[in-house]
Tab-separated table of C-alpha atoms and ligand atoms in Angstrom:
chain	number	residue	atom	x	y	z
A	1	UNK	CA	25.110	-101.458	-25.317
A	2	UNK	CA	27.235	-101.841	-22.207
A	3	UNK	CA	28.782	-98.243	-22.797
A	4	UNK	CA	26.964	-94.710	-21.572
A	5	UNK	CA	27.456	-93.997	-25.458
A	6	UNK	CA	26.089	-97.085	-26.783
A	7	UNK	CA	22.633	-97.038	-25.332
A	8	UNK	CA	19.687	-96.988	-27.751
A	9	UNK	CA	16.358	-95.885	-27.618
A	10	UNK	CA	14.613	-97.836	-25.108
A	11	UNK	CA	11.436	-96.318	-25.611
A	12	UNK	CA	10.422	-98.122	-29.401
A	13	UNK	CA	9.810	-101.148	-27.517
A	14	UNK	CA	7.070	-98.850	-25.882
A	15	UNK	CA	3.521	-100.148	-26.045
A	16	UNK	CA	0.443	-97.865	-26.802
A	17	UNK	CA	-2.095	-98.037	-23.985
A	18	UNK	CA	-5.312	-95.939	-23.673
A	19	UNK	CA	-4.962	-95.583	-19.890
A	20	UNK	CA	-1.129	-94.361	-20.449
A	21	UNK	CA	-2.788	-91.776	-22.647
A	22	UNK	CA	-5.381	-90.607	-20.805
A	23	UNK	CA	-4.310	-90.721	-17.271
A	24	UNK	CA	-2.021	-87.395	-17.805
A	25	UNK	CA	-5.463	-85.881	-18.251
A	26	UNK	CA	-6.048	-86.494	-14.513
A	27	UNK	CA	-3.688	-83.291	-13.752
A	28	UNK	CA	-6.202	-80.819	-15.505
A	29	UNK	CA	-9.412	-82.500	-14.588
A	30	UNK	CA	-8.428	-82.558	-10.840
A	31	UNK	CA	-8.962	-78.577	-10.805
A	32	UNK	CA	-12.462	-79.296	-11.440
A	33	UNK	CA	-13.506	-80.838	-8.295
A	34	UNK	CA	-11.659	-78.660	-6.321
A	35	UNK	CA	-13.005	-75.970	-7.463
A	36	UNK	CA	-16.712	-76.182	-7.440
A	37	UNK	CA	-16.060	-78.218	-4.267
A	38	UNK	CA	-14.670	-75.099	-2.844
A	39	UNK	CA	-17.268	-73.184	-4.563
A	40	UNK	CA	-19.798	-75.666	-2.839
A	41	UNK	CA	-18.747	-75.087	0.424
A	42	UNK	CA	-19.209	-71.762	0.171
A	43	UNK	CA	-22.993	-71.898	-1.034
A	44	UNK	CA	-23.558	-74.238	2.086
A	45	UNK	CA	-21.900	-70.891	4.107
A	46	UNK	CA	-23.883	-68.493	2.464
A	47	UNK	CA	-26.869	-70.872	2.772
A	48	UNK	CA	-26.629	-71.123	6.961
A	49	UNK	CA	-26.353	-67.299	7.206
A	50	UNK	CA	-29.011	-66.832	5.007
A	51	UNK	CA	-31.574	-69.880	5.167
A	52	UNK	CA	-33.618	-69.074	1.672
A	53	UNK	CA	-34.709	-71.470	-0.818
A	54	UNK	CA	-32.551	-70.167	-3.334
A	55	UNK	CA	-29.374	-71.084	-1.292
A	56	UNK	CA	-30.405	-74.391	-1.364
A	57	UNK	CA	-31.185	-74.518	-4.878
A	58	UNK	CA	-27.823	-73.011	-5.632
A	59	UNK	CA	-26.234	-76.374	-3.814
A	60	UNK	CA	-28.560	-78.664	-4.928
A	61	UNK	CA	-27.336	-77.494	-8.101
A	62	UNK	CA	-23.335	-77.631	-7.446
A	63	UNK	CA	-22.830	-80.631	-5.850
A	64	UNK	CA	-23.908	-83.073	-8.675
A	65	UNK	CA	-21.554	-81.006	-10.421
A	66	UNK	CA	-18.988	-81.612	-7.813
A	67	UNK	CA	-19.437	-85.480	-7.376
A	68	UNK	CA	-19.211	-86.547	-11.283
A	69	UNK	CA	-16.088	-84.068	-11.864
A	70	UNK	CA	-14.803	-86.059	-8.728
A	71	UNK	CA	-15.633	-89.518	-10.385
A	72	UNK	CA	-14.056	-88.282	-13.806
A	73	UNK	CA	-10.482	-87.599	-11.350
A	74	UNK	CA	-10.337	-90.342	-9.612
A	75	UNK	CA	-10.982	-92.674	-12.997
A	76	UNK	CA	-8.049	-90.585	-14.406
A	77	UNK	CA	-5.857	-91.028	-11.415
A	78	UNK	CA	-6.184	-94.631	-11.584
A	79	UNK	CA	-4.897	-94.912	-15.160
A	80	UNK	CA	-2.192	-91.995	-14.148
A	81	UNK	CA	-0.747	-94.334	-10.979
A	82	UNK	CA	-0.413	-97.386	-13.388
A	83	UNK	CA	2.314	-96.443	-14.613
A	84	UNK	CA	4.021	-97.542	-11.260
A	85	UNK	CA	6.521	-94.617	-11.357
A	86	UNK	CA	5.350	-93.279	-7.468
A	87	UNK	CA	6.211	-93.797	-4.396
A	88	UNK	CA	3.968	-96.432	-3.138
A	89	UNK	CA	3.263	-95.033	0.671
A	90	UNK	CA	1.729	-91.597	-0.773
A	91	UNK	CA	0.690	-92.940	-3.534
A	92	UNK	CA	-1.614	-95.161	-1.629
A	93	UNK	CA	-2.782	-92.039	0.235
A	94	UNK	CA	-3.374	-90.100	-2.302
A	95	UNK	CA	-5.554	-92.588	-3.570
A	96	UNK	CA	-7.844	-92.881	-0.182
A	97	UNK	CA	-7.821	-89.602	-0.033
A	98	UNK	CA	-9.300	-89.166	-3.814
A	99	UNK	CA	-11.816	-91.976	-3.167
A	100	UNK	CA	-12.799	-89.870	-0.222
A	101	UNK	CA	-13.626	-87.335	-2.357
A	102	UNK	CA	-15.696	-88.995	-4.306
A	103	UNK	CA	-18.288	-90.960	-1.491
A	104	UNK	CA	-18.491	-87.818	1.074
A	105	UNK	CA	-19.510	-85.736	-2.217
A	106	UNK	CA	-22.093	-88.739	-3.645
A	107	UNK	CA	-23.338	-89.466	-0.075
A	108	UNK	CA	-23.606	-85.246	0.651
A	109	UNK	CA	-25.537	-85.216	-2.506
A	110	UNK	CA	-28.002	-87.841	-1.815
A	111	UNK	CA	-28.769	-86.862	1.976
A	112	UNK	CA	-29.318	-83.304	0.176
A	113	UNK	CA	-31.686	-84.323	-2.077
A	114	UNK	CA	-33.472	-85.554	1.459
A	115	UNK	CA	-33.051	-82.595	3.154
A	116	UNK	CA	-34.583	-80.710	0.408
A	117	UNK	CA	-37.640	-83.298	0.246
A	118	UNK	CA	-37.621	-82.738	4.223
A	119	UNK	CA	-36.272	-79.172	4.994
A	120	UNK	CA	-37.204	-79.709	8.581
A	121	UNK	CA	-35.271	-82.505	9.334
A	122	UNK	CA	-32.325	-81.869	11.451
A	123	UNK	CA	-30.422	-85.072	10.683
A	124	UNK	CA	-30.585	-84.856	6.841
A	125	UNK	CA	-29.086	-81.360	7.258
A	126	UNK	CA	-26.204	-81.981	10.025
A	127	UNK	CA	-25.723	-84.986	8.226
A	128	UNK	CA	-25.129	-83.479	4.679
A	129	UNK	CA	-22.716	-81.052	6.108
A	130	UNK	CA	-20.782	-83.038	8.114
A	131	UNK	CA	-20.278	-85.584	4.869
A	132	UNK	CA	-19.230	-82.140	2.859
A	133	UNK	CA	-16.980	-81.334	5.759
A	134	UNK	CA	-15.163	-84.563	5.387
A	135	UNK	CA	-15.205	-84.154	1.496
A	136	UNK	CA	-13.536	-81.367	1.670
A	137	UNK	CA	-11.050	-82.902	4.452
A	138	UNK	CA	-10.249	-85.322	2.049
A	139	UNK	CA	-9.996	-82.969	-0.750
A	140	UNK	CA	-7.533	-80.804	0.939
A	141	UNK	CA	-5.347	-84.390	2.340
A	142	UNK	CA	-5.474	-85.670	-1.531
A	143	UNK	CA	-3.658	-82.316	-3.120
A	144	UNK	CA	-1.414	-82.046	-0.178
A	145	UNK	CA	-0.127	-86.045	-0.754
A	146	UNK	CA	-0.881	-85.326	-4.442
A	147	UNK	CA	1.249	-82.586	-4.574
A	148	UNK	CA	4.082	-84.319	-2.546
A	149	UNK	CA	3.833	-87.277	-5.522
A	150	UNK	CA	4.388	-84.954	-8.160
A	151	UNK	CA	7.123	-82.641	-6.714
A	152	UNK	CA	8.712	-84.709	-4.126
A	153	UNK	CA	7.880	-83.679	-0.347
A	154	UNK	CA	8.818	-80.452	1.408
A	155	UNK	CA	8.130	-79.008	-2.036
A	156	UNK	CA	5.439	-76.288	-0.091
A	157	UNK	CA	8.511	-75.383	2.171
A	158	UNK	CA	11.477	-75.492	-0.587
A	159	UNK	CA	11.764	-71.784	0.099
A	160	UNK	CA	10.605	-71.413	2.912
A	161	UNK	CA	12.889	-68.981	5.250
A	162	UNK	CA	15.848	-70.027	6.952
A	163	UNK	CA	14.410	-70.523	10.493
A	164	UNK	CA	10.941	-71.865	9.532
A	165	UNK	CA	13.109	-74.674	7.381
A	166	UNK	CA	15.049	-75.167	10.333
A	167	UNK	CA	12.221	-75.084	12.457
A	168	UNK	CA	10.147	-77.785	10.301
A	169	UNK	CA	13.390	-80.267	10.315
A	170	UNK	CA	13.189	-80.664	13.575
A	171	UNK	CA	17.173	-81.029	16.050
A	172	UNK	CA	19.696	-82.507	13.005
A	173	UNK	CA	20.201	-86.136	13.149
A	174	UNK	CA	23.122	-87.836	15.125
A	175	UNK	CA	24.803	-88.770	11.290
A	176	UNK	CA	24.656	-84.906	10.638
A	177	UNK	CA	26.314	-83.912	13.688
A	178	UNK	CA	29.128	-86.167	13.179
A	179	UNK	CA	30.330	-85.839	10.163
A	180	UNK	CA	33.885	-84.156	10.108
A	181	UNK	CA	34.346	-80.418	9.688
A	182	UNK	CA	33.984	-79.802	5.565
A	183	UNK	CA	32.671	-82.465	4.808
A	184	UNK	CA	33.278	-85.338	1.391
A	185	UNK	CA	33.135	-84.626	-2.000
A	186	UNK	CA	29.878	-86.668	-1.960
A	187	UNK	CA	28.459	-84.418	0.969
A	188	UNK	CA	29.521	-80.980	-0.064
A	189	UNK	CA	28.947	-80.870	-3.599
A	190	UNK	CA	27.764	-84.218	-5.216
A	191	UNK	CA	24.840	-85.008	-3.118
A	192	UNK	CA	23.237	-81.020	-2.834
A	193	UNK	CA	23.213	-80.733	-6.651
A	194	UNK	CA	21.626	-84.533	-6.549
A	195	UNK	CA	18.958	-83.246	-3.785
A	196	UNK	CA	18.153	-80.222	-5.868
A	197	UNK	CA	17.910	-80.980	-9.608
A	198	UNK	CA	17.148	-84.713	-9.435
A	199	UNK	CA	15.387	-85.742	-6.640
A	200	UNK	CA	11.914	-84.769	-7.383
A	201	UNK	CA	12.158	-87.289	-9.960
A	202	UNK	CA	14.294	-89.767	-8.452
A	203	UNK	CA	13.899	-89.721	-4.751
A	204	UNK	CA	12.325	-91.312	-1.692
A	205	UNK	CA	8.583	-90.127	-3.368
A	206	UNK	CA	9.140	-90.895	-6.593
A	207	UNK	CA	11.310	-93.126	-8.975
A	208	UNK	CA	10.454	-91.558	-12.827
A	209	UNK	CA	11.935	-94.691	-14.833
A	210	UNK	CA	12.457	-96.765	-11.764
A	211	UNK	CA	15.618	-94.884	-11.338
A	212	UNK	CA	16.636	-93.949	-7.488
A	213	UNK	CA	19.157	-92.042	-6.802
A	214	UNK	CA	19.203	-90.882	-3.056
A	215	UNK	CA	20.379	-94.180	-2.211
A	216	UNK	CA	24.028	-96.242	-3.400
A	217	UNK	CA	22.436	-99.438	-4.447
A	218	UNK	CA	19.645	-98.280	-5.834
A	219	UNK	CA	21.473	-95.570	-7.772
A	220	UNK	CA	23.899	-98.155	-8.871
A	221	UNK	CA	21.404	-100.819	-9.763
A	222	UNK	CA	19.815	-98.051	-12.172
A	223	UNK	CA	16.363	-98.239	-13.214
A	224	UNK	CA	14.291	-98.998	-16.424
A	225	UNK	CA	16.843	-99.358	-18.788
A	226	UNK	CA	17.868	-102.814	-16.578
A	227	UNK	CA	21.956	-101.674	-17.183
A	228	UNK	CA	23.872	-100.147	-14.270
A	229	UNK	CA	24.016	-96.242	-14.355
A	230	UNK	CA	27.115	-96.075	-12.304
A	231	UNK	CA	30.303	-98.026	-12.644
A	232	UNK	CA	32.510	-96.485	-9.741
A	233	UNK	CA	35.749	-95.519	-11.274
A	234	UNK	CA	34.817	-95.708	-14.522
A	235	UNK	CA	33.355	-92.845	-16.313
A	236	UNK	CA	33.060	-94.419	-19.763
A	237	UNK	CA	30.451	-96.997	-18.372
A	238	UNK	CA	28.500	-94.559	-16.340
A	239	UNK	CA	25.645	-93.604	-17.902
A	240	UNK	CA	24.737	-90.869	-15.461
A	241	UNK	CA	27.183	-88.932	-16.716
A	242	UNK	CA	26.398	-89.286	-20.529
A	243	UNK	CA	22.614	-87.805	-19.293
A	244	UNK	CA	23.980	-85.176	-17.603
A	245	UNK	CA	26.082	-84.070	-20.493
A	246	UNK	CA	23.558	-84.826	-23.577
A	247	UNK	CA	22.297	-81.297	-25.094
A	248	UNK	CA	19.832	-79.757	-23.245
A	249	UNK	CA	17.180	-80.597	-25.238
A	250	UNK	CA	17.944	-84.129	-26.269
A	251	UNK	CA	15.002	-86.181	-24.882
A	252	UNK	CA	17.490	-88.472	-22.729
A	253	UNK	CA	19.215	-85.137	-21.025
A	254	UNK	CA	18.818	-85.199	-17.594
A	255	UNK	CA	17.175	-83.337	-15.845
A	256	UNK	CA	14.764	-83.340	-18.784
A	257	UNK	CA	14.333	-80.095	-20.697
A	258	UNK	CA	12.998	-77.513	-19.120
A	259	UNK	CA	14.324	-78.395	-15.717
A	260	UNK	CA	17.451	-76.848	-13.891
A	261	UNK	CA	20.595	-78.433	-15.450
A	262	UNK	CA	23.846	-79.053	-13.290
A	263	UNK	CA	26.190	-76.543	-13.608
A	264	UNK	CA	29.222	-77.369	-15.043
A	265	UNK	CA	31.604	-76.992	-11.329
A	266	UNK	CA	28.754	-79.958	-10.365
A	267	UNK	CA	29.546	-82.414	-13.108
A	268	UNK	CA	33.260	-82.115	-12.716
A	269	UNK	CA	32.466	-82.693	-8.937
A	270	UNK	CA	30.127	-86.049	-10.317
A	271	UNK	CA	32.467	-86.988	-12.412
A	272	UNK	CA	35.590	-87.161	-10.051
A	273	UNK	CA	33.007	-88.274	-7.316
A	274	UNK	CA	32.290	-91.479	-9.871
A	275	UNK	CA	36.252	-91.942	-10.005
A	276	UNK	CA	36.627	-91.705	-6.452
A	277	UNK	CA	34.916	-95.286	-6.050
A	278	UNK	CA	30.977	-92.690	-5.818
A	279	UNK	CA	30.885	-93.666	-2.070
A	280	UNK	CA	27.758	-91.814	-0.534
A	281	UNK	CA	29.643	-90.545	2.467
B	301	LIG	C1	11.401	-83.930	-14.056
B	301	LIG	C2	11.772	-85.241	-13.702
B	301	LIG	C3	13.222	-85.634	-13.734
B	301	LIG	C4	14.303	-84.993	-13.150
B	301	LIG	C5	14.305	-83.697	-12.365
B	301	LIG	C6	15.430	-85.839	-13.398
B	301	LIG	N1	15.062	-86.937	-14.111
B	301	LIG	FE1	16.247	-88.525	-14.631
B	301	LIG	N2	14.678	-89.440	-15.495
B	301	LIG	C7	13.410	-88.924	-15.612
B	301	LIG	C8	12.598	-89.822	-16.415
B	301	LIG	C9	11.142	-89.600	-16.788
B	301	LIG	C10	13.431	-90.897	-16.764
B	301	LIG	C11	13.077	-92.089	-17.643
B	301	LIG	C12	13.373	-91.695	-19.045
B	301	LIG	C13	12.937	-92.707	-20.036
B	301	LIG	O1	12.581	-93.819	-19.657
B	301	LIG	O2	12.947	-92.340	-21.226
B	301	LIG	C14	14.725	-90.635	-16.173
B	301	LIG	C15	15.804	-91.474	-16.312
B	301	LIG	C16	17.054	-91.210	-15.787
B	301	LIG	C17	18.198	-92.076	-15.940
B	301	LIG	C18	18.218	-93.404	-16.671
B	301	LIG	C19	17.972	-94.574	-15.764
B	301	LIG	C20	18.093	-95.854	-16.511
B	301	LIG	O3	18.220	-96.897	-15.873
B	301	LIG	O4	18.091	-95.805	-17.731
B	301	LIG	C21	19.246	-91.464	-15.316
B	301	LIG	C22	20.666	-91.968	-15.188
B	301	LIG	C23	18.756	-90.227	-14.778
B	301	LIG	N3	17.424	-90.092	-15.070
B	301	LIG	C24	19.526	-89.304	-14.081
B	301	LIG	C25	19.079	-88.103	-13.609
B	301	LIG	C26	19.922	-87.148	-12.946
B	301	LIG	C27	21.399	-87.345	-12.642
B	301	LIG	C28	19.135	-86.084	-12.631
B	301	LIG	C29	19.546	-84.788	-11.968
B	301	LIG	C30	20.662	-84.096	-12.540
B	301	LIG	C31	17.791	-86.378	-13.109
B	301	LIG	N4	17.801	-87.609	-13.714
B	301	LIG	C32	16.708	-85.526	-12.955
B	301	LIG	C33	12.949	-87.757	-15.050
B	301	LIG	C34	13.730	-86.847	-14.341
């Protein structure tokens, strides 16, 4: 098993867990709080331009609505982030966020329920609104960081135009600017195709079977499997080639099916990048 050819199914030795199956759920549920949140907000419009019983029925009636669907996400997401394949940082703000959700929406729905008992009381209704304002704060912070777990940051702006990109990035680093004219085989062809087609799964955000590859000893360490993925110089014992190589839909190619393979010019340019010593510079 110390050869790229030789490795075997890691995946029998695979436990079944009820969370593991149910917290993929969390990605379909999660359109259910934000949209009758959404939808909820917009009653509570409707209801201060037009102050009729009806629009407060029509809330009254949404926001339970709102705050179990919320409860039935963030439950999800829990079992979803134990699989420990995210990047901590968001992760971790993801989940505030999501937990967010949740209170402003059961605390909005309780001091509701008082304003409707006491329509003339002017804290029960500022303070209902402001707790759906910051529900739906929180709701939009959660997708954004949510969204930046499952398809890597920047993935709103990925094409974006030229100047707005440029714009966003902020003056290029001092490493950028000196770099010589042209530029290694590591910086011109190697690492681009890496940034593209593999870090959204194996980036700074996220590390899908603890493998990270935007960084040398991380990348050579490898991840799940426990054996190195690179062996500089030797393409035989590189593993990362044998992914990138395995028919397209063989459930160890990489990228996974589906996905955006490297073109052939880029695995020639891996695989003399991995002979080269696969020096990230
Ligand atoms: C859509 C997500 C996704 C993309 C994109 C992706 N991978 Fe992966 N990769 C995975 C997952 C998931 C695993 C873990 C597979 C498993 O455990 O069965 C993995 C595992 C690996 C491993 C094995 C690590 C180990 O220690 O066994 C290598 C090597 C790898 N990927 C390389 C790449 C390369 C190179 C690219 C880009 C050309 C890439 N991956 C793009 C999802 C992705």
């Amino acid at each position: 098993m110390t050869t790229a050819f030789g490795a075997t199914d890691v995946k029998a030795a695979e436990q079944f867990s009820w969370p593991a199956f149910f917290g993929p759920f969390h990605m379909i549920v999660l359109h259910f709080p934000i949209g009758f949140l959404t939808l909820t907000v917009m009653l509570e419009l409707r209801a201060m331009l037009k102050p009729e019983r009806n629009s407060r029925r029509a809330v009254a009636f949404a926001l339970p609505i709102t705050t179990a669907t919320a409860l039935v996400t963030v439950a999800l997401g829990w079992m979803r982030a134990g699989a420990g394949e995210f990047d901590e940082h968001l992760l971790a703000w993801h989940r505030i966020a999501g937990i967010g959700v949740l209170f402003f929406c059961l605390f909005a729905w309780l001091m509701h329920r008082a304003f409707v008992q006491a329509p003339g009381s002017f804290a029960f209704r500022f303070g209902y609104r402001g707790l759906l304002l910051a529900a739906f704060i929180c709701l939009s912070l959660a997708g954004h960081f949510g969204g930046s777990l499952t398809h890597g940051s920047g993935f709103l702006t990925l094409n974006a135009p030229p100047a707005m990109k440029r714009l966003l990035a902020g003056p290029p680093a001092e490493s950028t600017t000196a770099k010589p004219a042209g530029g290694s085989l590591y910086t011109k062809f190697v690492q681009p195709a890496f940034a593209k087609k593999c870090y959204s799964c194996h980036g700074s955000d996220k590390q899908k079977g603890k493998f990270r590859l935007d960084l040398r000893e991380a990348m050579l360490k490898g991840g799940d499997s426990g054996e190195p993925v690179v062996t500089p110089g030797d393409l035989e014992k590189s593993r990362l080639l044998y992914h990138v190589l395995l028919p397209r839909d063989h459930d160890d190619a990489m990228p996974p099916k589906g996905k955006e393979p490297l073109s052939p010019e880029e695995i020639v340019a891996v695989g003399q990048w991995i002979l080269s010593g696969a020096k990230f510079e």
